[in-house]
mmCIF file of C-alpha atoms and ligand atoms in Angstrom:
data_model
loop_
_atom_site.group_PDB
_atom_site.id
_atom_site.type_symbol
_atom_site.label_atom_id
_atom_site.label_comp_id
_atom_site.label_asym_id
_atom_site.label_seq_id
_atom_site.Cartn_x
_atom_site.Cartn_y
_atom_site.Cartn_z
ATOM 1 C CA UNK A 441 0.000 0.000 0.000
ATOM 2 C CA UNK A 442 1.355 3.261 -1.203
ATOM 3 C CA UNK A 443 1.628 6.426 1.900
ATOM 4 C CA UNK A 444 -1.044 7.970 0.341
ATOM 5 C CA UNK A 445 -3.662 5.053 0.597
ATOM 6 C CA UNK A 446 -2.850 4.720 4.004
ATOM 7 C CA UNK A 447 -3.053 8.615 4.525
ATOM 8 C CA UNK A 448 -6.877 8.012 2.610
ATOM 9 C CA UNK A 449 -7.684 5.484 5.663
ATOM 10 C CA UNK A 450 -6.257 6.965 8.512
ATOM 11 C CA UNK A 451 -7.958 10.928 7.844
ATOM 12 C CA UNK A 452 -10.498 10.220 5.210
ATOM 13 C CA UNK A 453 -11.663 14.226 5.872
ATOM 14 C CA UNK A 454 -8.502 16.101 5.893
ATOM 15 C CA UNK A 455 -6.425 14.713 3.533
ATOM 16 C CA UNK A 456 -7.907 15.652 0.699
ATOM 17 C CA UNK A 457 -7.827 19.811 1.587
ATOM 18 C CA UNK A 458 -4.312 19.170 2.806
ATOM 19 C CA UNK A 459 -2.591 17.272 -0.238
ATOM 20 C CA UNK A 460 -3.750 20.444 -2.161
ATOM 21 C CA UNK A 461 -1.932 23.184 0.688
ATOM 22 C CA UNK A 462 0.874 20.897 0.688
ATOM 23 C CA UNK A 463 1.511 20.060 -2.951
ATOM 24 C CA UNK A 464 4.318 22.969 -2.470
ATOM 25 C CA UNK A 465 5.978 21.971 0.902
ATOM 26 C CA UNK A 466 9.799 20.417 -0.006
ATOM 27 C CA UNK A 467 10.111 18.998 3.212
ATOM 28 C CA UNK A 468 10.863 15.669 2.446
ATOM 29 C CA UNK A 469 11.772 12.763 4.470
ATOM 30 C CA UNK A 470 13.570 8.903 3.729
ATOM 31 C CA UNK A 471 11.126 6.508 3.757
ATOM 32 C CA UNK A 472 11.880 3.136 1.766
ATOM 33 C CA UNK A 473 14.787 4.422 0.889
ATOM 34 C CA UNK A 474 12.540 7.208 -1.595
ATOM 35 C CA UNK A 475 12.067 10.270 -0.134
ATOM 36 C CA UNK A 476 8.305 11.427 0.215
ATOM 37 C CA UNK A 477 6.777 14.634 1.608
ATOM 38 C CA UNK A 478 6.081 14.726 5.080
ATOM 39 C CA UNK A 479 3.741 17.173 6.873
ATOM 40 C CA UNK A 480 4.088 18.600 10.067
ATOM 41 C CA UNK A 481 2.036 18.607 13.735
ATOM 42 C CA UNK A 482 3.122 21.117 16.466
ATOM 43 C CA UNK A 483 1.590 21.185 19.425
ATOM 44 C CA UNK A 484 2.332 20.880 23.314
ATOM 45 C CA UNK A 485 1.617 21.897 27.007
ATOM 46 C CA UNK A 486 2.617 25.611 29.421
ATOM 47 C CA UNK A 487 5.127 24.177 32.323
ATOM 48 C CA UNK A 488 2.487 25.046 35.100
ATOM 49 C CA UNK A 489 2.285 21.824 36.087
ATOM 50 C CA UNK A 490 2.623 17.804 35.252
ATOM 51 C CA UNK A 491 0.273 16.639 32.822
ATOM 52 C CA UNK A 492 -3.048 14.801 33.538
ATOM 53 C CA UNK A 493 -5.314 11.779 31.624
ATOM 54 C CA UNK A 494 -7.122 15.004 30.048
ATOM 55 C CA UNK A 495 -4.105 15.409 28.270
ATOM 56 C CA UNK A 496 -4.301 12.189 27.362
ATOM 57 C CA UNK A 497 -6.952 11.697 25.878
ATOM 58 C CA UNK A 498 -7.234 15.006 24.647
ATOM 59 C CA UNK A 499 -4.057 15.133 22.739
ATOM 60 C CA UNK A 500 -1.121 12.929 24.069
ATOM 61 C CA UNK A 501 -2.345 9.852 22.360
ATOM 62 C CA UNK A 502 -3.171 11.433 19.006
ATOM 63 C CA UNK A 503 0.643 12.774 19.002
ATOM 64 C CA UNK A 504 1.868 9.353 19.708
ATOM 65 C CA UNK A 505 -0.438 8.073 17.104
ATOM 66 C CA UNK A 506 0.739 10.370 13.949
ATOM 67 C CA UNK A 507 4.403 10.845 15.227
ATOM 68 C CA UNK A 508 5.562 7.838 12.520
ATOM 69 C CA UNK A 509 3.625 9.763 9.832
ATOM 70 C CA UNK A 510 4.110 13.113 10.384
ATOM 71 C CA UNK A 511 7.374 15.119 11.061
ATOM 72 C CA UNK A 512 6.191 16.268 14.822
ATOM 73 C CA UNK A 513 7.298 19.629 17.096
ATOM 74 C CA UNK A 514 6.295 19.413 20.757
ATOM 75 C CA UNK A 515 6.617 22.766 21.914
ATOM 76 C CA UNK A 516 7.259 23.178 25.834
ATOM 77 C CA UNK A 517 5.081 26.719 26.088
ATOM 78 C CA UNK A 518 7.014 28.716 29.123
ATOM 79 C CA UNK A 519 5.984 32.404 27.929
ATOM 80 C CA UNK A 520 2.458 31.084 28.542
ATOM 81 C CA UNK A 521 3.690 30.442 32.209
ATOM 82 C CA UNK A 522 4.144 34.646 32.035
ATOM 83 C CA UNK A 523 0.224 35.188 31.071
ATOM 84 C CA UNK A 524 -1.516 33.941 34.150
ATOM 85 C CA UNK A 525 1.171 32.282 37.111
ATOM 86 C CA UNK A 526 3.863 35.425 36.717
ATOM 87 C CA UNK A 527 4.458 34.841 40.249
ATOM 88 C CA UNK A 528 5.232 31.168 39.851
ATOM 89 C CA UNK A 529 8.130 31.391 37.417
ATOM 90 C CA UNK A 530 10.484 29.788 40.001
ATOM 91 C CA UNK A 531 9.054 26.417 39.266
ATOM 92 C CA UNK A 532 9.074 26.940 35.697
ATOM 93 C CA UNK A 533 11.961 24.880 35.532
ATOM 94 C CA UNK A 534 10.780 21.761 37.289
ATOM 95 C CA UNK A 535 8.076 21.833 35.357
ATOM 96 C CA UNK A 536 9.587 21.624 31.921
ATOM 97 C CA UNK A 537 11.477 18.817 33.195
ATOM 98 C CA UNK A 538 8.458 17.280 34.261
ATOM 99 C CA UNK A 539 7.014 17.439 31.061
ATOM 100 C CA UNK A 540 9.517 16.294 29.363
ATOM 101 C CA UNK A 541 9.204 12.896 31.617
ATOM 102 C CA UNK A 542 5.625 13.210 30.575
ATOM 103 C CA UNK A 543 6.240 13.007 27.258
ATOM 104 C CA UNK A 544 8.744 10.219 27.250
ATOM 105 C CA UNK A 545 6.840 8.368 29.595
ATOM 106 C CA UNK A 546 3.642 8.113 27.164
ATOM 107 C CA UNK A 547 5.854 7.036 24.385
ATOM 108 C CA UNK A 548 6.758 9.813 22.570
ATOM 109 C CA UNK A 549 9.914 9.036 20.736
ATOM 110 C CA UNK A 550 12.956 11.468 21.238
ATOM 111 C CA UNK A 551 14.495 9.818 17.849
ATOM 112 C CA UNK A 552 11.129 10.714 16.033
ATOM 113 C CA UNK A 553 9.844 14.111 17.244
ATOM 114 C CA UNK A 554 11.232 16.952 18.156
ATOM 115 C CA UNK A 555 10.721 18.737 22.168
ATOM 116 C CA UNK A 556 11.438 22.055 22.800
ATOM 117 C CA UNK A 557 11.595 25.429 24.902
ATOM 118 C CA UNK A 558 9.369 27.968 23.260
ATOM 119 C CA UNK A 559 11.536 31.069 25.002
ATOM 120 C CA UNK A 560 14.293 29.372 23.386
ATOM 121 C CA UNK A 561 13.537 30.107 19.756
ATOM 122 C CA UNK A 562 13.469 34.178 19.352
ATOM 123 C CA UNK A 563 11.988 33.510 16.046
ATOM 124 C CA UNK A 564 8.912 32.565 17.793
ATOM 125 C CA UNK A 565 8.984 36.286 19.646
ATOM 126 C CA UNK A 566 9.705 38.044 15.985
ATOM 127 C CA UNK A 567 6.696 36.221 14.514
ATOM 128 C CA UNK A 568 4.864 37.417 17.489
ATOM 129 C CA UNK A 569 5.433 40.725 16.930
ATOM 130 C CA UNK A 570 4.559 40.658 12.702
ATOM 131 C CA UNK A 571 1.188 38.730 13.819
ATOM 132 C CA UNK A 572 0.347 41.034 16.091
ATOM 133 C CA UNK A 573 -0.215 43.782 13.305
ATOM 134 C CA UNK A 574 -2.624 41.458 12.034
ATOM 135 C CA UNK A 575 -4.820 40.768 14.652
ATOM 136 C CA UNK A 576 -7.593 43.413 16.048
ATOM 137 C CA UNK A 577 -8.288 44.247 19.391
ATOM 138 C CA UNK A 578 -11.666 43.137 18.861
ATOM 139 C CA UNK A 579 -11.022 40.019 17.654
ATOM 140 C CA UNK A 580 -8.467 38.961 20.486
ATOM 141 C CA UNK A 581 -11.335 40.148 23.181
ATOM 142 C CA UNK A 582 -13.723 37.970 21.263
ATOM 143 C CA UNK A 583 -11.784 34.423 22.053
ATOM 144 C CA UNK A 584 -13.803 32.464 24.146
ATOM 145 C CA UNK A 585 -10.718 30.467 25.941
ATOM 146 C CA UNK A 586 -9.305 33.512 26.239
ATOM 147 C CA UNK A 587 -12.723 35.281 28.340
ATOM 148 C CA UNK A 588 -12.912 32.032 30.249
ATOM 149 C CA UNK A 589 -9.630 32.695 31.260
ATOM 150 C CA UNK A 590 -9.681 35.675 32.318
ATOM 151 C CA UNK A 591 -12.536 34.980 34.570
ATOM 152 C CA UNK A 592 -10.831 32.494 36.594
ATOM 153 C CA UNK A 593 -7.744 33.854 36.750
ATOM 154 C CA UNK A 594 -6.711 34.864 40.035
ATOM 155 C CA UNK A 595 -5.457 38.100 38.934
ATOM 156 C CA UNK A 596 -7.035 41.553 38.845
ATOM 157 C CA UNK A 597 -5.142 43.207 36.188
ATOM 158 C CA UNK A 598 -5.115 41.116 32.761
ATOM 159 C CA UNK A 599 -2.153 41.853 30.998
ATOM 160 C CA UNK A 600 -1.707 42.551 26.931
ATOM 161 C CA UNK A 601 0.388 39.439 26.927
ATOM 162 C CA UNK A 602 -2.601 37.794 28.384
ATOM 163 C CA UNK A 603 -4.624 38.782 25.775
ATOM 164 C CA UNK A 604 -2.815 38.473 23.210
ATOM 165 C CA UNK A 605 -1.491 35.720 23.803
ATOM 166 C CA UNK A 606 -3.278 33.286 20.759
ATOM 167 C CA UNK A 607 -1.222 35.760 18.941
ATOM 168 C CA UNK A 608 2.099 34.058 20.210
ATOM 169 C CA UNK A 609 0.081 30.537 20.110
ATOM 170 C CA UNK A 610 -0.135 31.078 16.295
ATOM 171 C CA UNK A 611 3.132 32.152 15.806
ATOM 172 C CA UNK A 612 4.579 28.738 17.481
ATOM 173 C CA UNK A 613 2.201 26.989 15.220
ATOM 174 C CA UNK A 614 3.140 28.493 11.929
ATOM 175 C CA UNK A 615 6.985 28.906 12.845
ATOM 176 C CA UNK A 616 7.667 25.242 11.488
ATOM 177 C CA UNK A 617 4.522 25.970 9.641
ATOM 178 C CA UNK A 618 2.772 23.310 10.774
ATOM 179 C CA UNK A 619 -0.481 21.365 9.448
ATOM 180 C CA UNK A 620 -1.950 19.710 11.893
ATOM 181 C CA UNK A 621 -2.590 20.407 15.737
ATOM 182 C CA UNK A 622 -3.807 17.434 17.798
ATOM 183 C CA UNK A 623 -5.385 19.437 20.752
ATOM 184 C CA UNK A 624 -8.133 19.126 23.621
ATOM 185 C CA UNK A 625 -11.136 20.914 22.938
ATOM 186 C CA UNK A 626 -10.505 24.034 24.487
ATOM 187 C CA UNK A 627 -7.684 25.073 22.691
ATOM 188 C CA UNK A 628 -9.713 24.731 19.429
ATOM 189 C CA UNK A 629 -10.430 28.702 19.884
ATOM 190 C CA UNK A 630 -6.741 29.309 19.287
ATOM 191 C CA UNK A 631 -6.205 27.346 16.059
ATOM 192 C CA UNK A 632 -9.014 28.944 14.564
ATOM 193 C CA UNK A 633 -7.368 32.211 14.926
ATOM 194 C CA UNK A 634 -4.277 30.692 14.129
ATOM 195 C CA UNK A 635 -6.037 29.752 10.477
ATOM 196 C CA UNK A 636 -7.079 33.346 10.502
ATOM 197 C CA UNK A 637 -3.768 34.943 11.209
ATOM 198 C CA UNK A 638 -2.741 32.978 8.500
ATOM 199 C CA UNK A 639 -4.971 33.265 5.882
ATOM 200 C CA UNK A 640 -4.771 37.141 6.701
ATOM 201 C CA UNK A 641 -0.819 37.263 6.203
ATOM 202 C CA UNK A 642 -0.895 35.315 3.110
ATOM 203 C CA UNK A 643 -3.765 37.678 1.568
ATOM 204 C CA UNK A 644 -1.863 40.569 2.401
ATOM 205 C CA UNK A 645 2.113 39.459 1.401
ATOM 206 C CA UNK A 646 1.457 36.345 -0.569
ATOM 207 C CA UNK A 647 1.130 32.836 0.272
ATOM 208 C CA UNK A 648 3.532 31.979 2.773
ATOM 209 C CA UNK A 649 1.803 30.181 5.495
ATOM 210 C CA UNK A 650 -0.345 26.646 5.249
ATOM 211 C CA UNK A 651 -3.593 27.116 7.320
ATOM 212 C CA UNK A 652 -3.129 24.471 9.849
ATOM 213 C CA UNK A 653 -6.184 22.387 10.967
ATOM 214 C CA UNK A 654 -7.078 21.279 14.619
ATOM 215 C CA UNK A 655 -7.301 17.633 15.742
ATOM 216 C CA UNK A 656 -9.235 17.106 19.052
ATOM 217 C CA UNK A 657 -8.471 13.233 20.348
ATOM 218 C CA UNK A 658 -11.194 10.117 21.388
ATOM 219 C CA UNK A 659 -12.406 12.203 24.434
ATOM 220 C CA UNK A 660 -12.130 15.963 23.877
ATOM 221 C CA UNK A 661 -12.918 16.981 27.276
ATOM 222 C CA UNK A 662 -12.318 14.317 30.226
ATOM 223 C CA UNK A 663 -14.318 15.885 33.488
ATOM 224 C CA UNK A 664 -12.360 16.011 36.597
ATOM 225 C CA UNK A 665 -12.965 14.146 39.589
ATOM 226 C CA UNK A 666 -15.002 16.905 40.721
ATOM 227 C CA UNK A 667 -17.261 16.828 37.745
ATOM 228 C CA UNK A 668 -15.444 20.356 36.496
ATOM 229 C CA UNK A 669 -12.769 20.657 33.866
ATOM 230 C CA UNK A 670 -10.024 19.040 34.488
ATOM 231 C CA UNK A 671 -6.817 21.082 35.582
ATOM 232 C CA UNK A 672 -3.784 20.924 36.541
ATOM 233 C CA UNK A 673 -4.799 23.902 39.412
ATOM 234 C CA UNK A 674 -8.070 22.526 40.418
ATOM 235 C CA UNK A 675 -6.640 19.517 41.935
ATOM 236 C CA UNK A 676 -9.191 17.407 40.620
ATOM 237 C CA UNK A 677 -6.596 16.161 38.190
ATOM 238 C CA UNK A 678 -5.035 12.263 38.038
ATOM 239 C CA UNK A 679 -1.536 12.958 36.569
ATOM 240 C CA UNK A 680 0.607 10.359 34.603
ATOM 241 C CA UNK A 681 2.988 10.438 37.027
ATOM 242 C CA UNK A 682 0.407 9.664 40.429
ATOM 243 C CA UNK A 683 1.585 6.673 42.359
ATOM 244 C CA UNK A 684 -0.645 3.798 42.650
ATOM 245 C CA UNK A 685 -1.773 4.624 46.360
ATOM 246 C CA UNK A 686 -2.570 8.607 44.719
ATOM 247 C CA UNK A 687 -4.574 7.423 42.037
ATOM 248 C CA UNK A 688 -7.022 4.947 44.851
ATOM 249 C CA UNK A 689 -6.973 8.165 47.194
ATOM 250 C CA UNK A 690 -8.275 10.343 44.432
ATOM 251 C CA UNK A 691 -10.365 8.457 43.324
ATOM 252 C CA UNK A 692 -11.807 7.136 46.854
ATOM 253 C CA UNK A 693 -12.939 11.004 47.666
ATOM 254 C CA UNK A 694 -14.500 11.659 44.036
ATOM 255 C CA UNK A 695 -17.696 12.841 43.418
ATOM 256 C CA UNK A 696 -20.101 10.435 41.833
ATOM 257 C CA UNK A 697 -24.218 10.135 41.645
ATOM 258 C CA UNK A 698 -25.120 12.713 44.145
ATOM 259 C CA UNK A 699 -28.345 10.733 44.891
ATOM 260 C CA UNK A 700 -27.022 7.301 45.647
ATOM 261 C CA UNK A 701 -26.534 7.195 49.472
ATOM 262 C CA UNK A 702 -26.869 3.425 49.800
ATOM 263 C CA UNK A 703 -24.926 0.875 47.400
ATOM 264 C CA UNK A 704 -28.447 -0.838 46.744
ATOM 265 C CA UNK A 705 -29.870 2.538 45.717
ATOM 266 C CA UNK A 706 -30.487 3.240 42.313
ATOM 267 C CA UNK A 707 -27.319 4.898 40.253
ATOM 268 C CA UNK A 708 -27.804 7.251 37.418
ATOM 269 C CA UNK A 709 -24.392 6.243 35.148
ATOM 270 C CA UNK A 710 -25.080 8.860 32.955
ATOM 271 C CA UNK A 711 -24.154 11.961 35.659
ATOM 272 C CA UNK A 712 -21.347 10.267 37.265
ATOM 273 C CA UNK A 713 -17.896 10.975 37.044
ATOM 274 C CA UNK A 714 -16.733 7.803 37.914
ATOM 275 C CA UNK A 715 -18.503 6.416 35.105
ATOM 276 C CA UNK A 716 -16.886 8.732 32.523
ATOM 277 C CA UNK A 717 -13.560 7.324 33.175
ATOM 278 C CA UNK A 718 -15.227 3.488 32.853
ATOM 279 C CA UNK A 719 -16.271 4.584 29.241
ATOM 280 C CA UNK A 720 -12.960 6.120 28.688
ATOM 281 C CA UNK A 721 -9.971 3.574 30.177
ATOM 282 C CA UNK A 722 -12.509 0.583 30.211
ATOM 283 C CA UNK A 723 -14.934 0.337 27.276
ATOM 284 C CA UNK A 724 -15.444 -3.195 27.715
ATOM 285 C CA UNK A 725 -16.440 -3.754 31.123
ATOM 286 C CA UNK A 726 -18.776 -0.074 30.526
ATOM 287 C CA UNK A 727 -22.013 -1.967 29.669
ATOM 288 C CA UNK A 728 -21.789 -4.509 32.593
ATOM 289 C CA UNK A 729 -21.030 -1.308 34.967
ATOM 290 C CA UNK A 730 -23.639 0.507 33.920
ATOM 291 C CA UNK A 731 -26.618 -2.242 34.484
ATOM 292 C CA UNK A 732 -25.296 -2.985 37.821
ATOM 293 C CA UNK A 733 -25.159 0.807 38.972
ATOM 294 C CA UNK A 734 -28.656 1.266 37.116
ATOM 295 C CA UNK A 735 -30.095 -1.554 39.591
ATOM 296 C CA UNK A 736 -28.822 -0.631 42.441
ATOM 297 C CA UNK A 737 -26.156 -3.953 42.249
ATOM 298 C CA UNK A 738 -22.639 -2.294 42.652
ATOM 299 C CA UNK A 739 -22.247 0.520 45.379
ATOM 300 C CA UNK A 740 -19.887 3.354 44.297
ATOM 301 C CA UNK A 741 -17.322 2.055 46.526
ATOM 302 C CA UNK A 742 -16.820 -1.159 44.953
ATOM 303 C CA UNK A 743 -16.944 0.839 41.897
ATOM 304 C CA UNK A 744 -14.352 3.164 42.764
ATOM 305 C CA UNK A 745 -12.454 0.092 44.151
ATOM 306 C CA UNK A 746 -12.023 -1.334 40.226
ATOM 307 C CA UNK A 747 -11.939 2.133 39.129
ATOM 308 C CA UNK A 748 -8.668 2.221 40.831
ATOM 309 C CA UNK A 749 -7.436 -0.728 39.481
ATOM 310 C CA UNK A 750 -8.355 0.179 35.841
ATOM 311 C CA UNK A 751 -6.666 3.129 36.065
ATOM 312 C CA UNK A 752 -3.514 1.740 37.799
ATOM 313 C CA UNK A 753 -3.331 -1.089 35.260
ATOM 314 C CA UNK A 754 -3.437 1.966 32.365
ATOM 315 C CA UNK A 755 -0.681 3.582 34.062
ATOM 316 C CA UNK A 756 1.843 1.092 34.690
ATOM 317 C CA UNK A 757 3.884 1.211 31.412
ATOM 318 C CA UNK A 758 3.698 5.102 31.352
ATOM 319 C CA UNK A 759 5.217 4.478 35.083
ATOM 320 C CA UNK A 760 7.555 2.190 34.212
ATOM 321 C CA UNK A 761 9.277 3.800 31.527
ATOM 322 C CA UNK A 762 9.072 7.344 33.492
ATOM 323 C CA UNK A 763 11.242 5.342 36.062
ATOM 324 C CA UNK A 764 13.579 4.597 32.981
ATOM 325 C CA UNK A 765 13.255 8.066 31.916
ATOM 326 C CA UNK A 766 13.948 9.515 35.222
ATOM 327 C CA UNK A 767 17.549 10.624 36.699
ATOM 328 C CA UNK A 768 18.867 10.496 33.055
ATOM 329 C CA UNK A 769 19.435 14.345 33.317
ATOM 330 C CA UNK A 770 22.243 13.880 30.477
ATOM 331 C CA UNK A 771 19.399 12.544 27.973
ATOM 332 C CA UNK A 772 16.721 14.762 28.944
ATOM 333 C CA UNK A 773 19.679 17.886 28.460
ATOM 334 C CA UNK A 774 20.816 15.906 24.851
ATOM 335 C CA UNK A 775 17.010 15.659 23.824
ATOM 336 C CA UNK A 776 16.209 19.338 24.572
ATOM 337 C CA UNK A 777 19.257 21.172 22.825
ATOM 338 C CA UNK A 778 18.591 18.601 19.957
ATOM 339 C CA UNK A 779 14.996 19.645 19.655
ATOM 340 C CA UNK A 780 15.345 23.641 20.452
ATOM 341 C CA UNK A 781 18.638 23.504 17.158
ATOM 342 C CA UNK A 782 16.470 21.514 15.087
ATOM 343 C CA UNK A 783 12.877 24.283 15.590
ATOM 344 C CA UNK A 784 15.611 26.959 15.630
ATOM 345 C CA UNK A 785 16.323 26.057 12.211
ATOM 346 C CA UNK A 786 13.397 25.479 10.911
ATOM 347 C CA UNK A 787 11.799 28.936 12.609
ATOM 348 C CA UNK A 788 14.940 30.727 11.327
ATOM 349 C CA UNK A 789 13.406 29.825 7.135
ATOM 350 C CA UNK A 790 10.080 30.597 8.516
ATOM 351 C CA UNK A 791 11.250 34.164 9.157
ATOM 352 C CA UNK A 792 13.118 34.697 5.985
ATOM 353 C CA UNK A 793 9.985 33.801 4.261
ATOM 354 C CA UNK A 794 7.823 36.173 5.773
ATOM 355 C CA UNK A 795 10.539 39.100 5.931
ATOM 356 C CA UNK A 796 11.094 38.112 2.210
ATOM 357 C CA UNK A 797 6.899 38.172 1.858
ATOM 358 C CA UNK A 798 6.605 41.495 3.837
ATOM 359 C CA UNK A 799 9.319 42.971 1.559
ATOM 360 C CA UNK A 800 11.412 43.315 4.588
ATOM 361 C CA UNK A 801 14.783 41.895 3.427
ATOM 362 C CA UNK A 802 15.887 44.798 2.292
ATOM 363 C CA UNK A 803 18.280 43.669 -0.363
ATOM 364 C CA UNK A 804 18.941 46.984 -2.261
ATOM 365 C CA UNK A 805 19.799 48.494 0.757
ATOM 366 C CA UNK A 806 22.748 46.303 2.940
HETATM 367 N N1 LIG B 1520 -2.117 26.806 25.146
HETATM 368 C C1 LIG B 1520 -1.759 25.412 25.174
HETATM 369 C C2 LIG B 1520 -2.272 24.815 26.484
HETATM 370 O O1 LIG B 1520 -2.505 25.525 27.429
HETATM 371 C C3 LIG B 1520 -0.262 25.177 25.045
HETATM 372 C C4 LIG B 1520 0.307 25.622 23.724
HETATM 373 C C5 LIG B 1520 1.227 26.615 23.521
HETATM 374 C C6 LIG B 1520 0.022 25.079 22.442
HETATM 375 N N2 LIG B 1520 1.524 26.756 22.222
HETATM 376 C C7 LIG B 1520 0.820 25.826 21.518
HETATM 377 C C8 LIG B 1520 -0.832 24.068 21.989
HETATM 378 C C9 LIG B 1520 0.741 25.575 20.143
HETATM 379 C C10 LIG B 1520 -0.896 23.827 20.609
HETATM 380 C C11 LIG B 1520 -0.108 24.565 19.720
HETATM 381 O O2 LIG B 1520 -2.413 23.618 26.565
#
């Protein structure tokens, strides 16, 4: 089977809009000893804290997925750390490291994709600061993840940086000018101005920039174990890297059918949080769950109980590897000046492009 038959199977509905935008791209890459176009994904997490099952779900197994078939930038977001936890920049550091474990841990493949430090590529500033011409006031104030933001934020003053900063989002995106963004749901707000940005630059200075499409995973928003959004600063939040005896403890205190007080009561599947995980890390024991809850034949503790286990059992390769991952400070160094030379790179054509687009190379001149 030739790579584009398989491409046919694997994203019947993009594929077709993308062979067009890509027909262009040179980037080619050895495969079967021929070399074949490849396209790109970039996405990737802010270092405010270790990553979750949302993520998961959401994203992390879609980038483990496509990283054979795509050429794939993981972009460690620590500017974002600047827009709402400015005061918690000292951890910053941990936190990158952490996610780094994260990634390795899931399976992402330091010989296949590419990890690195967004304040580490000035290219990614630069682009920043063209896009921003681009963008209107109104526009930014008009992004729902953005407003939702803002209102939980614990800050009173929201800063421009805050607000603009899908601005800087895009500008990671497009410098490797990538195609595809596997995201969760909420950050779906941010690609869509991304596509704008981009179709806005390339009406203005000529096509320079593909309009990248998002890709939101199996389970676009998991709920946390309080039945909110999961996040990492709610602490309703199981994290990849939560010891057995964390994940029963969470677990144990979660919130499930509010009107079950007795295990013989009736359970109501459908508004329980618990059961959202069942469908999620345990599809096949889901339909034997939910009967027994519906009549009143498993109490939420026992449920919980295998809950536990389910999730433990889902965990244990991500926690063995993280343990082979872990105290390898050389590797984790080796993989992140690898990664931030290789985006450099690729970030510094980006910007000749667009200087050469905007008519800002200034040839005549110097
Ligand atoms: N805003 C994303 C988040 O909070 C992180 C992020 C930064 C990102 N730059 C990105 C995601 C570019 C996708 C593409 O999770």
């Amino acid at each position: 089977m030739d790579k584009n038959t398989i491409d046919k199977i694997k994203f019947p509905d993009i594929i077709e809009q993308k062979k067009l935008r890509d027909a262009k791209r040179t980037f080619t890459i050895k495969r079967g000893g021929e070399n074949k176009m490849k396209r790109r994904i970039l996405t990737g997490d802010r270092p405010t804290g270790p990553l979750h099952l949302g993520h998961y779900v959401g994203s992390l197994e879609n980038r483990i997925k496509f990283q054979d078939e795509y050429d794939c930038f993981f972009i460690i977001a620590d500017y974002q750390v600047l827009t709402d936890h400015i005061k918690e920049t000292a951890k910053t550091e941990k936190y990158i490291r952490e996610i780094v474990l994260d990634y390795l841990s899931v399976g992402i493949d330091p010989e296949k994709s590419t990890i690195f430090i967004q304040s580490l590529i000035p290219e990614i500033a630069e682009l920043t600061m063209y896009f921003s011409m681009i963008v209107t006031l109104a526009r930014l104030q008009r992004n729902p993840t953005v407003k939702k933001e803002v209102r939980t934020a614990k800050i009173s003053e929201i800063s421009y940086g805050f607000f603009g900063y899908p601005i800087s989002q895009a500008a990671d995106i497009l410098s490797v000018r990538a195609d595809l963004i596997p995201v969760g749901e909420d950050q779906l707000a941010h690609i869509e101005q991304t596509r704008e940005i981009a179709r806005t630059f390339n009406r203005l200075f000529g096509k320079t920039f593909p309009v990248p499409e998002g890709l939101v995973g199996r389970v676009p928003r998991l709920v946390g174990l309080d039945g909110q959004k999961m996040s990492k600063s709610q602490n309703n939040a199981i994290f990849l890297s939560d010891s057995p005896k964390t994940v029963q403890r969470k677990i144990n205190i979660a919130i499930t059918d509010p009107a079950r007080i007795h295990p013989t009561d009736i359970g109501h599947p459908n508004i329980c949080n618990i059961f959202q995980y069942y469908k999620t890390f345990n599809p096949e024991e889901c339909k034997e769950i939910e009967d027994n809850c519906k009549k009143g034949k498993i109490g939420c503790v026992a449920c919980k109980k295998k809950l536990s286990e389910v999730i433990n059992k889902f965990l244990k390769p991500i926690r063995e590897k993280r343990r082979y991952y872990d105290g390898q400070e050389k590797l984790i160094k080796t993989i992140l000046e690898t990664g931030n030379e290789k985006t450099q790179r690729e970030a510094k054509k980006t910007i000749k492009l667009a200087r050469e687009a905007m008519h800002f190379d200034y040839k005549k001149l110097l």
